[in-house]
Amino acid sequence: MTIQESIRDLDRRAVLRSAEIVAEVRGDQWDAPTPCAGWTLRRLLDHMTAQHLGFAAAAGGETSDASVWEEKPLADPGRAYAEAVDAVLTAFAADGVSEQEFWLPEIHPKMRFPGARAIGFHFLDYVVHGWDVAASLGIPAAYDADLLDAAAEVARTEVPEGPSRERPGAAFRPALALSGRESAEDRLLLVLGRDPQWSPK
């Protein structure tokens, strides 16, 4: 089975793992720094929640209302995130969603993306953002090996090197140096410009 054929299951597992990690956040940790430069944990959760809701809307056929992607300050980030997880996983579970076209205005305001490819974007984002939250908390992300392998393949095909990674607000920064001795998780992070040794302290 190809990654595109299994992408919904891969995404579901990555998102559910991210929800488990977010559930570990204590009330006094929302202002902690994260690997996303300048973002606190609260700000990262605002983003992660909004992205789930945007992708859920796209899966439901939204093609013009960009407001569904807007990030909003969340009074209860943990609860809002859990609700957004339910929304996006329900939307992605619908029959035929892998074949329909997704409107993803944050990637391109006019293009439409095949559903399986769009879910691949979402999958990679939440493998990485799950790690971001885990790193902020000082706990392991503990992804299964097949998730990391699939995320590496999506990164290889969908996240090219180039000037786009240098732009303000880019999802991924230029790749960092590889030694050839990294774990699968560390290798994925380095390829996407994350420092596996990042620490909140």
Short mmCIF file of the C-alpha atoms (twelve columns), coordinates in Angstrom:
data_MODEL
# 
_entry.id   MODEL 
# 
loop_
_atom_site.group_PDB 
_atom_site.id 
_atom_site.type_symbol 
_atom_site.label_atom_id 
_atom_site.label_alt_id 
_atom_site.label_comp_id 
_atom_site.label_asym_id 
_atom_site.label_seq_id 
_atom_site.Cartn_x 
_atom_site.Cartn_y 
_atom_site.Cartn_z 
_atom_site.pdbx_PDB_model_num 
ATOM 1   C CA . MET A 1   0.000   0.000  0.000  1 
ATOM 2   C CA . THR A 2   1.371   3.417  -0.956 1 
ATOM 3   C CA . ILE A 3   1.579   6.366  1.417  1 
ATOM 4   C CA . GLN A 4   -1.241  8.106  -0.467 1 
ATOM 5   C CA . GLU A 5   -3.428  5.017  -0.087 1 
ATOM 6   C CA . SER A 6   -2.770  4.869  3.669  1 
ATOM 7   C CA . ILE A 7   -2.500  8.605  4.329  1 
ATOM 8   C CA . ARG A 8   -5.771  8.944  6.224  1 
ATOM 9   C CA . ASP A 9   -4.746  6.289  8.737  1 
ATOM 10  C CA . LEU A 10  -1.248  7.743  9.060  1 
ATOM 11  C CA . ASP A 11  -2.719  11.194 9.627  1 
ATOM 12  C CA . ARG A 12  -5.242  9.920  12.174 1 
ATOM 13  C CA . ARG A 13  -2.504  8.257  14.195 1 
ATOM 14  C CA . ALA A 14  -0.257  11.326 14.094 1 
ATOM 15  C CA . VAL A 15  -3.090  13.642 15.107 1 
ATOM 16  C CA . LEU A 16  -4.226  11.388 17.945 1 
ATOM 17  C CA . ARG A 17  -0.649  11.238 19.209 1 
ATOM 18  C CA . SER A 18  -0.484  15.041 19.074 1 
ATOM 19  C CA . ALA A 19  -3.670  15.144 21.159 1 
ATOM 20  C CA . GLU A 20  -2.095  12.836 23.744 1 
ATOM 21  C CA . ILE A 21  0.928   15.126 23.932 1 
ATOM 22  C CA . VAL A 22  -1.213  18.267 24.255 1 
ATOM 23  C CA . ALA A 23  -3.173  16.585 27.053 1 
ATOM 24  C CA . GLU A 24  0.069   16.563 29.075 1 
ATOM 25  C CA . VAL A 25  0.201   20.382 29.210 1 
ATOM 26  C CA . ARG A 26  -0.321  21.796 32.704 1 
ATOM 27  C CA . GLY A 27  -2.058  25.108 33.259 1 
ATOM 28  C CA . ASP A 28  1.196   26.887 34.149 1 
ATOM 29  C CA . GLN A 29  2.952   25.783 30.943 1 
ATOM 30  C CA . TRP A 30  0.996   27.684 28.292 1 
ATOM 31  C CA . ASP A 31  3.516   30.524 28.209 1 
ATOM 32  C CA . ALA A 32  6.494   28.193 27.735 1 
ATOM 33  C CA . PRO A 33  8.681   28.728 24.642 1 
ATOM 34  C CA . THR A 34  8.526   26.323 21.703 1 
ATOM 35  C CA . PRO A 35  10.830  25.412 18.803 1 
ATOM 36  C CA . CYS A 36  8.685   27.738 16.649 1 
ATOM 37  C CA . ALA A 37  10.639  30.986 16.999 1 
ATOM 38  C CA . GLY A 38  8.773   33.603 19.004 1 
ATOM 39  C CA . TRP A 39  5.790   31.371 19.732 1 
ATOM 40  C CA . THR A 40  4.678   30.315 23.171 1 
ATOM 41  C CA . LEU A 41  2.917   27.011 23.662 1 
ATOM 42  C CA . ARG A 42  -0.397  28.876 23.773 1 
ATOM 43  C CA . ARG A 43  0.343   30.574 20.445 1 
ATOM 44  C CA . LEU A 44  1.332   27.262 18.885 1 
ATOM 45  C CA . LEU A 45  -1.950  25.700 20.030 1 
ATOM 46  C CA . ASP A 46  -3.891  28.622 18.534 1 
ATOM 47  C CA . HIS A 47  -2.192  27.787 15.231 1 
ATOM 48  C CA . MET A 48  -2.602  24.021 15.451 1 
ATOM 49  C CA . THR A 49  -6.278  24.350 16.333 1 
ATOM 50  C CA . ALA A 50  -6.986  26.781 13.497 1 
ATOM 51  C CA . GLN A 51  -5.224  24.539 10.993 1 
ATOM 52  C CA . HIS A 52  -7.341  21.558 11.998 1 
ATOM 53  C CA . LEU A 53  -10.494 23.609 11.531 1 
ATOM 54  C CA . GLY A 54  -9.300  24.964 8.191  1 
ATOM 55  C CA . PHE A 55  -8.503  21.510 6.868  1 
ATOM 56  C CA . ALA A 56  -11.837 20.206 8.165  1 
ATOM 57  C CA . ALA A 57  -13.621 22.970 6.262  1 
ATOM 58  C CA . ALA A 58  -11.619 22.194 3.118  1 
ATOM 59  C CA . ALA A 59  -12.547 18.524 3.409  1 
ATOM 60  C CA . GLY A 60  -16.169 19.620 3.672  1 
ATOM 61  C CA . GLY A 61  -15.936 21.509 0.382  1 
ATOM 62  C CA . GLU A 62  -15.159 25.080 1.486  1 
ATOM 63  C CA . THR A 63  -13.644 26.988 -1.438 1 
ATOM 64  C CA . SER A 64  -13.936 30.701 -0.653 1 
ATOM 65  C CA . ASP A 65  -14.210 31.616 3.042  1 
ATOM 66  C CA . ALA A 66  -10.646 32.095 4.281  1 
ATOM 67  C CA . SER A 67  -11.916 33.108 7.721  1 
ATOM 68  C CA . VAL A 68  -12.217 29.428 8.635  1 
ATOM 69  C CA . TRP A 69  -8.398  29.394 8.749  1 
ATOM 70  C CA . GLU A 70  -8.042  32.399 11.064 1 
ATOM 71  C CA . GLU A 71  -6.183  31.888 14.312 1 
ATOM 72  C CA . LYS A 72  -7.943  33.117 17.433 1 
ATOM 73  C CA . PRO A 73  -6.774  33.373 21.053 1 
ATOM 74  C CA . LEU A 74  -8.212  30.379 22.890 1 
ATOM 75  C CA . ALA A 75  -9.540  30.660 26.430 1 
ATOM 76  C CA . ASP A 76  -9.076  26.916 26.975 1 
ATOM 77  C CA . PRO A 77  -6.439  25.727 24.484 1 
ATOM 78  C CA . GLY A 78  -6.498  22.094 25.572 1 
ATOM 79  C CA . ARG A 79  -10.234 21.712 25.204 1 
ATOM 80  C CA . ALA A 80  -10.347 23.680 21.943 1 
ATOM 81  C CA . TYR A 81  -7.595  21.518 20.520 1 
ATOM 82  C CA . ALA A 82  -9.371  18.288 21.434 1 
ATOM 83  C CA . GLU A 83  -12.554 19.543 19.764 1 
ATOM 84  C CA . ALA A 84  -10.620 20.541 16.628 1 
ATOM 85  C CA . VAL A 85  -9.009  17.091 16.517 1 
ATOM 86  C CA . ASP A 86  -12.464 15.509 16.535 1 
ATOM 87  C CA . ALA A 87  -13.611 17.873 13.782 1 
ATOM 88  C CA . VAL A 88  -10.739 17.207 11.402 1 
ATOM 89  C CA . LEU A 89  -10.641 13.450 11.921 1 
ATOM 90  C CA . THR A 90  -14.387 13.239 11.331 1 
ATOM 91  C CA . ALA A 91  -14.039 15.317 8.160  1 
ATOM 92  C CA . PHE A 92  -11.153 13.219 6.853  1 
ATOM 93  C CA . ALA A 93  -13.058 9.976  7.538  1 
ATOM 94  C CA . ALA A 94  -15.821 10.878 5.067  1 
ATOM 95  C CA . ASP A 95  -16.235 8.679  2.005  1 
ATOM 96  C CA . GLY A 96  -14.409 9.973  -1.047 1 
ATOM 97  C CA . VAL A 97  -12.444 12.664 0.768  1 
ATOM 98  C CA . SER A 98  -9.115  11.412 -0.585 1 
ATOM 99  C CA . GLU A 99  -10.310 11.957 -4.156 1 
ATOM 100 C CA . GLN A 100 -11.929 15.374 -3.786 1 
ATOM 101 C CA . GLU A 101 -10.128 18.682 -4.218 1 
ATOM 102 C CA . PHE A 102 -9.065  20.772 -1.216 1 
ATOM 103 C CA . TRP A 103 -8.795  24.556 -1.188 1 
ATOM 104 C CA . LEU A 104 -5.799  25.444 0.995  1 
ATOM 105 C CA . PRO A 105 -5.447  29.246 0.823  1 
ATOM 106 C CA . GLU A 106 -2.430  29.334 3.118  1 
ATOM 107 C CA . ILE A 107 -0.506  27.253 0.575  1 
ATOM 108 C CA . HIS A 108 -1.949  28.790 -2.596 1 
ATOM 109 C CA . PRO A 109 -5.010  31.069 -2.822 1 
ATOM 110 C CA . LYS A 110 -6.179  29.752 -6.195 1 
ATOM 111 C CA . MET A 111 -4.955  26.184 -6.563 1 
ATOM 112 C CA . ARG A 112 -6.895  23.094 -5.560 1 
ATOM 113 C CA . PHE A 113 -5.074  20.050 -4.205 1 
ATOM 114 C CA . PRO A 114 -6.072  16.387 -4.471 1 
ATOM 115 C CA . GLY A 115 -7.437  15.212 -1.139 1 
ATOM 116 C CA . ALA A 116 -4.803  12.565 -0.480 1 
ATOM 117 C CA . ARG A 117 -2.036  15.072 -1.150 1 
ATOM 118 C CA . ALA A 118 -3.663  17.696 1.090  1 
ATOM 119 C CA . ILE A 119 -4.008  15.185 3.908  1 
ATOM 120 C CA . GLY A 120 -0.309  14.422 3.415  1 
ATOM 121 C CA . PHE A 121 0.484   18.088 4.074  1 
ATOM 122 C CA . HIS A 122 -1.634  17.913 7.245  1 
ATOM 123 C CA . PHE A 123 0.031   14.684 8.339  1 
ATOM 124 C CA . LEU A 124 3.540   16.103 8.061  1 
ATOM 125 C CA . ASP A 125 2.551   19.290 9.887  1 
ATOM 126 C CA . TYR A 126 1.164   17.365 12.845 1 
ATOM 127 C CA . VAL A 127 4.062   14.969 13.144 1 
ATOM 128 C CA . VAL A 128 6.300   18.031 13.408 1 
ATOM 129 C CA . HIS A 129 3.977   20.138 15.560 1 
ATOM 130 C CA . GLY A 130 3.420   17.193 17.900 1 
ATOM 131 C CA . TRP A 131 7.179   17.125 18.359 1 
ATOM 132 C CA . ASP A 132 7.188   20.910 18.891 1 
ATOM 133 C CA . VAL A 133 4.748   20.552 21.788 1 
ATOM 134 C CA . ALA A 134 6.607   17.570 23.228 1 
ATOM 135 C CA . ALA A 135 9.924   19.444 23.057 1 
ATOM 136 C CA . SER A 136 8.361   22.419 24.819 1 
ATOM 137 C CA . LEU A 137 7.215   20.088 27.602 1 
ATOM 138 C CA . GLY A 138 10.510  18.193 27.731 1 
ATOM 139 C CA . ILE A 139 8.904   14.833 26.906 1 
ATOM 140 C CA . PRO A 140 9.463   12.452 23.966 1 
ATOM 141 C CA . ALA A 141 7.108   12.579 21.008 1 
ATOM 142 C CA . ALA A 142 7.493   8.785  20.749 1 
ATOM 143 C CA . TYR A 143 6.186   8.301  17.224 1 
ATOM 144 C CA . ASP A 144 5.985   4.842  15.699 1 
ATOM 145 C CA . ALA A 145 8.729   4.124  13.174 1 
ATOM 146 C CA . ASP A 146 6.337   3.813  10.237 1 
ATOM 147 C CA . LEU A 147 4.934   7.286  10.931 1 
ATOM 148 C CA . LEU A 148 8.426   8.756  10.848 1 
ATOM 149 C CA . ASP A 149 9.268   6.906  7.637  1 
ATOM 150 C CA . ALA A 150 6.073   8.138  5.976  1 
ATOM 151 C CA . ALA A 151 6.634   11.700 7.184  1 
ATOM 152 C CA . ALA A 152 10.165  11.614 5.771  1 
ATOM 153 C CA . GLU A 153 8.804   10.547 2.389  1 
ATOM 154 C CA . VAL A 154 6.186   13.328 2.397  1 
ATOM 155 C CA . ALA A 155 8.886   15.829 3.361  1 
ATOM 156 C CA . ARG A 156 11.121  14.599 0.540  1 
ATOM 157 C CA . THR A 157 8.406   15.003 -2.097 1 
ATOM 158 C CA . GLU A 158 6.489   18.025 -0.816 1 
ATOM 159 C CA . VAL A 159 8.952   20.320 0.976  1 
ATOM 160 C CA . PRO A 160 11.632  21.356 -1.505 1 
ATOM 161 C CA . GLU A 161 14.715  23.271 -0.499 1 
ATOM 162 C CA . GLY A 162 14.860  26.826 -1.761 1 
ATOM 163 C CA . PRO A 163 14.047  30.474 -1.013 1 
ATOM 164 C CA . SER A 164 10.533  29.659 0.203  1 
ATOM 165 C CA . ARG A 165 12.037  28.243 3.391  1 
ATOM 166 C CA . GLU A 166 13.710  31.595 4.108  1 
ATOM 167 C CA . ARG A 167 10.495  33.606 4.040  1 
ATOM 168 C CA . PRO A 168 9.004   35.019 7.263  1 
ATOM 169 C CA . GLY A 169 6.400   32.623 8.592  1 
ATOM 170 C CA . ALA A 170 7.655   29.671 6.531  1 
ATOM 171 C CA . ALA A 171 6.420   26.384 7.980  1 
ATOM 172 C CA . PHE A 172 9.870   24.835 7.619  1 
ATOM 173 C CA . ARG A 173 13.309  26.421 7.719  1 
ATOM 174 C CA . PRO A 174 16.339  25.457 5.599  1 
ATOM 175 C CA . ALA A 175 17.657  21.983 6.344  1 
ATOM 176 C CA . LEU A 176 20.334  21.607 9.011  1 
ATOM 177 C CA . ALA A 177 23.466  19.495 8.637  1 
ATOM 178 C CA . LEU A 178 23.148  15.715 8.839  1 
ATOM 179 C CA . SER A 179 25.867  13.468 10.245 1 
ATOM 180 C CA . GLY A 180 24.415  10.224 8.899  1 
ATOM 181 C CA . ARG A 181 24.109  8.772  12.411 1 
ATOM 182 C CA . GLU A 182 20.779  10.349 13.400 1 
ATOM 183 C CA . SER A 183 17.656  8.558  14.534 1 
ATOM 184 C CA . ALA A 184 14.744  8.633  12.087 1 
ATOM 185 C CA . GLU A 185 13.069  11.343 14.162 1 
ATOM 186 C CA . ASP A 186 16.181  13.508 14.366 1 
ATOM 187 C CA . ARG A 187 16.826  13.117 10.642 1 
ATOM 188 C CA . LEU A 188 13.277  14.247 9.803  1 
ATOM 189 C CA . LEU A 189 13.600  17.274 12.065 1 
ATOM 190 C CA . LEU A 190 16.969  18.306 10.637 1 
ATOM 191 C CA . VAL A 191 15.727  17.997 7.056  1 
ATOM 192 C CA . LEU A 192 12.877  20.352 7.978  1 
ATOM 193 C CA . GLY A 193 15.103  22.867 9.757  1 
ATOM 194 C CA . ARG A 194 14.278  21.857 13.327 1 
ATOM 195 C CA . ASP A 195 17.024  21.316 15.909 1 
ATOM 196 C CA . PRO A 196 16.411  17.941 17.607 1 
ATOM 197 C CA . GLN A 197 18.404  19.171 20.619 1 
ATOM 198 C CA . TRP A 198 16.186  22.208 21.144 1 
ATOM 199 C CA . SER A 199 15.242  22.728 24.780 1 
ATOM 200 C CA . PRO A 200 12.976  25.279 26.487 1 
ATOM 201 C CA . LYS A 201 15.753  26.051 28.988 1 
# 
